[in-house]
PDB file of C-alpha atoms in Angstrom:
ATOM      1  CA  GLN A  20       2.427  -5.572   9.110  1.00  0.00           C
ATOM      2  CA  VAL A  21       1.980  -3.698   5.872  1.00  0.00           C
ATOM      3  CA  GLN A  22       4.119  -0.591   5.477  1.00  0.00           C
ATOM      4  CA  LEU A  23       4.304   2.109   2.833  1.00  0.00           C
ATOM      5  CA  VAL A  24       7.633   3.931   2.857  1.00  0.00           C
ATOM      6  CA  GLU A  25       8.078   7.147   0.902  1.00  0.00           C
ATOM      7  CA  SER A  26      11.234   8.944  -0.143  1.00  0.00           C
ATOM      8  CA  GLY A  27      12.352  11.705  -2.478  1.00  0.00           C
ATOM      9  CA  GLY A  28      10.885  14.851  -0.993  1.00  0.00           C
ATOM     10  CA  GLY A  29      12.873  18.001  -0.441  1.00  0.00           C
ATOM     11  CA  LEU A  30      13.367  21.640  -1.327  1.00  0.00           C
ATOM     12  CA  VAL A  31      13.316  22.645  -4.988  1.00  0.00           C
ATOM     13  CA  GLN A  32      13.139  25.927  -6.861  1.00  0.00           C
ATOM     14  CA  PRO A  33      10.091  26.846  -8.940  1.00  0.00           C
ATOM     15  CA  GLY A  34      10.296  25.134 -12.309  1.00  0.00           C
ATOM     16  CA  GLY A  35      12.377  22.316 -10.894  1.00  0.00           C
ATOM     17  CA  SER A  36      11.701  18.596 -10.658  1.00  0.00           C
ATOM     18  CA  LEU A  37      11.484  15.910  -8.001  1.00  0.00           C
ATOM     19  CA  THR A  38      10.667  12.219  -8.030  1.00  0.00           C
ATOM     20  CA  LEU A  39       8.853  10.613  -5.127  1.00  0.00           C
ATOM     21  CA  THR A  40       9.073   6.873  -4.494  1.00  0.00           C
ATOM     22  CA  CYS A  41       6.815   4.682  -2.373  1.00  0.00           C
ATOM     23  CA  THR A  42       7.389   0.995  -1.690  1.00  0.00           C
ATOM     24  CA  ALA A  43       4.876  -1.322  -0.087  1.00  0.00           C
ATOM     25  CA  SER A  44       6.139  -4.172   2.057  1.00  0.00           C
ATOM     26  CA  GLY A  45       4.833  -6.762   4.481  1.00  0.00           C
ATOM     27  CA  PRO A  46       2.137  -9.422   4.178  1.00  0.00           C
ATOM     28  CA  ILE A  47       0.634  -8.424   0.829  1.00  0.00           C
ATOM     29  CA  PHE A  48      -1.503 -10.792  -1.196  1.00  0.00           C
ATOM     30  CA  SER A  49      -2.502  -8.346  -3.900  1.00  0.00           C
ATOM     31  CA  ILE A  50      -2.401  -4.595  -4.443  1.00  0.00           C
ATOM     32  CA  ILE A  51      -5.566  -3.069  -5.882  1.00  0.00           C
ATOM     33  CA  GLY A  52      -4.125   0.365  -6.486  1.00  0.00           C
ATOM     34  CA  MET A  53      -1.586   2.902  -5.324  1.00  0.00           C
ATOM     35  CA  GLY A  54      -1.573   6.649  -5.361  1.00  0.00           C
ATOM     36  CA  TRP A  55      -0.311   9.950  -4.033  1.00  0.00           C
ATOM     37  CA  TYR A  56      -2.173  12.526  -1.984  1.00  0.00           C
ATOM     38  CA  ARG A  57      -0.965  15.816  -0.574  1.00  0.00           C
ATOM     39  CA  GLN A  58      -1.877  18.154   2.224  1.00  0.00           C
ATOM     40  CA  ALA A  59      -0.819  21.768   2.406  1.00  0.00           C
ATOM     41  CA  PRO A  60      -0.952  23.755   5.669  1.00  0.00           C
ATOM     42  CA  GLY A  61      -4.520  24.718   6.491  1.00  0.00           C
ATOM     43  CA  LYS A  62      -5.959  22.665   3.657  1.00  0.00           C
ATOM     44  CA  GLU A  63      -7.583  19.263   3.351  1.00  0.00           C
ATOM     45  CA  ARG A  64      -5.747  16.278   1.962  1.00  0.00           C
ATOM     46  CA  GLU A  65      -6.321  15.969  -1.772  1.00  0.00           C
ATOM     47  CA  LEU A  66      -5.700  13.403  -4.478  1.00  0.00           C
ATOM     48  CA  VAL A  67      -2.681  14.072  -6.670  1.00  0.00           C
ATOM     49  CA  ALA A  68      -2.552  10.921  -8.805  1.00  0.00           C
ATOM     50  CA  ARG A  69      -3.459   7.256  -8.575  1.00  0.00           C
ATOM     51  CA  VAL A  70      -3.073   4.107 -10.631  1.00  0.00           C
ATOM     52  CA  ASN A  71      -5.045   0.864 -10.375  1.00  0.00           C
ATOM     53  CA  ASN A  72      -4.211  -2.693 -11.342  1.00  0.00           C
ATOM     54  CA  GLY A  73      -5.929  -2.301 -14.670  1.00  0.00           C
ATOM     55  CA  GLY A  74      -3.603   0.525 -15.546  1.00  0.00           C
ATOM     56  CA  GLY A  75      -6.199   3.231 -15.099  1.00  0.00           C
ATOM     57  CA  ILE A  76      -4.715   6.546 -13.992  1.00  0.00           C
ATOM     58  CA  ASP A  77      -6.305   9.636 -12.487  1.00  0.00           C
ATOM     59  CA  TYR A  78      -4.656  13.024 -11.993  1.00  0.00           C
ATOM     60  CA  ALA A  79      -5.771  16.137 -10.204  1.00  0.00           C
ATOM     61  CA  GLU A  80      -6.479  18.887 -12.722  1.00  0.00           C
ATOM     62  CA  SER A  81      -3.830  21.068 -11.133  1.00  0.00           C
ATOM     63  CA  VAL A  82      -1.016  18.606 -11.920  1.00  0.00           C
ATOM     64  CA  LYS A  83      -2.039  17.282 -15.341  1.00  0.00           C
ATOM     65  CA  GLY A  84       0.759  17.674 -17.844  1.00  0.00           C
ATOM     66  CA  ARG A  85       3.340  18.241 -15.116  1.00  0.00           C
ATOM     67  CA  PHE A  86       3.227  15.109 -12.923  1.00  0.00           C
ATOM     68  CA  THR A  87       3.484  11.483 -14.006  1.00  0.00           C
ATOM     69  CA  ILE A  88       2.619   8.456 -11.868  1.00  0.00           C
ATOM     70  CA  SER A  89       4.038   5.025 -12.652  1.00  0.00           C
ATOM     71  CA  ARG A  90       4.514   1.623 -11.046  1.00  0.00           C
ATOM     72  CA  ASP A  91       7.272  -0.964 -11.240  1.00  0.00           C
ATOM     73  CA  ASN A  92       6.699  -4.398 -12.790  1.00  0.00           C
ATOM     74  CA  ALA A  93       6.241  -6.024  -9.402  1.00  0.00           C
ATOM     75  CA  LYS A  94       3.590  -3.368  -8.704  1.00  0.00           C
ATOM     76  CA  THR A  95       4.800  -2.813  -5.156  1.00  0.00           C
ATOM     77  CA  THR A  96       6.500   0.500  -5.872  1.00  0.00           C
ATOM     78  CA  VAL A  97       4.884   3.636  -7.183  1.00  0.00           C
ATOM     79  CA  TYR A  98       6.646   6.735  -8.436  1.00  0.00           C
ATOM     80  CA  LEU A  99       5.559  10.316  -8.868  1.00  0.00           C
ATOM     81  CA  GLN A 100       7.646  12.314 -11.297  1.00  0.00           C
ATOM     82  CA  MET A 101       6.973  15.990 -10.673  1.00  0.00           C
ATOM     83  CA  ASN A 102       8.110  18.549 -13.249  1.00  0.00           C
ATOM     84  CA  SER A 103       7.603  22.295 -13.591  1.00  0.00           C
ATOM     85  CA  LEU A 104       6.984  22.541  -9.871  1.00  0.00           C
ATOM     86  CA  LYS A 105       5.154  25.585  -8.527  1.00  0.00           C
ATOM     87  CA  PRO A 106       5.068  27.112  -5.043  1.00  0.00           C
ATOM     88  CA  GLU A 107       1.462  25.921  -4.740  1.00  0.00           C
ATOM     89  CA  ASP A 108       2.703  22.324  -5.001  1.00  0.00           C
ATOM     90  CA  THR A 109       4.270  22.752  -1.565  1.00  0.00           C
ATOM     91  CA  ALA A 110       2.736  20.159   0.749  1.00  0.00           C
ATOM     92  CA  VAL A 111       3.297  16.919   2.589  1.00  0.00           C
ATOM     93  CA  TYR A 112       2.881  14.139   0.049  1.00  0.00           C
ATOM     94  CA  TYR A 113       1.421  10.837   1.208  1.00  0.00           C
ATOM     95  CA  CYS A 114       1.503   7.466  -0.470  1.00  0.00           C
ATOM     96  CA  GLN A 115      -1.741   5.512  -0.267  1.00  0.00           C
ATOM     97  CA  SER A 116      -2.739   1.995  -1.247  1.00  0.00           C
ATOM     98  CA  HIS A 117      -5.742  -0.282  -1.221  1.00  0.00           C
ATOM     99  CA  LEU A 118      -4.535  -3.845  -0.958  1.00  0.00           C
ATOM    100  CA  TYR A 119      -5.380  -7.372   0.107  1.00  0.00           C
ATOM    101  CA  GLU A 120      -3.306  -8.832   2.942  1.00  0.00           C
ATOM    102  CA  THR A 121      -4.993 -12.199   2.361  1.00  0.00           C
ATOM    103  CA  MET A 122      -7.503 -13.441  -0.192  1.00  0.00           C
ATOM    104  CA  THR A 123     -10.325 -12.029   1.925  1.00  0.00           C
ATOM    105  CA  THR A 124      -8.833  -9.239   4.041  1.00  0.00           C
ATOM    106  CA  TRP A 125      -8.237  -5.863   2.464  1.00  0.00           C
ATOM    107  CA  GLY A 126      -7.635  -2.376   3.747  1.00  0.00           C
ATOM    108  CA  GLU A 127      -6.396   1.135   3.047  1.00  0.00           C
ATOM    109  CA  TYR A 128      -2.859   2.022   4.037  1.00  0.00           C
ATOM    110  CA  TRP A 129      -0.902   5.275   4.215  1.00  0.00           C
ATOM    111  CA  GLY A 130       2.730   6.215   4.314  1.00  0.00           C
ATOM    112  CA  GLN A 131       4.200   8.612   6.842  1.00  0.00           C
ATOM    113  CA  GLY A 132       4.429  11.465   4.360  1.00  0.00           C
ATOM    114  CA  THR A 133       7.300  13.323   2.749  1.00  0.00           C
ATOM    115  CA  GLN A 134       7.646  17.105   2.613  1.00  0.00           C
ATOM    116  CA  VAL A 135       7.916  18.840  -0.750  1.00  0.00           C
ATOM    117  CA  THR A 136       8.758  22.536  -0.633  1.00  0.00           C
ATOM    118  CA  VAL A 137       8.886  24.645  -3.783  1.00  0.00           C
ATOM    119  CA  SER A 138      10.532  27.966  -3.083  1.00  0.00           C
ATOM    120  CA  SER A 139      13.203  30.279  -4.412  1.00  0.00           C
TER     121      SER A 139
END
């Protein structure tokens, strides 16, 4: 089955940096897009950044200029480089992907989440 596995979360001081990595594996015919969402305690899950197969990228306003999303050449791994981190970036970060398992079967998949805590 398709799996999205995240890594790279942790504790960092304000102003610091972290890089999150997400790799998709399993029966994948084609990936339409990949992205990162986050959910802070008591808040709804929100989009952080996403990239589609055409190279189009969207960022949440709150992270523009600080976070950078990228994909590897095989397009099965997505990265989120997070700089100038703020306490309000503290959340569980989830990898998400829309992909085709076969030529006609597609779905939305989520990783298990990785905790990012920004605190002094």
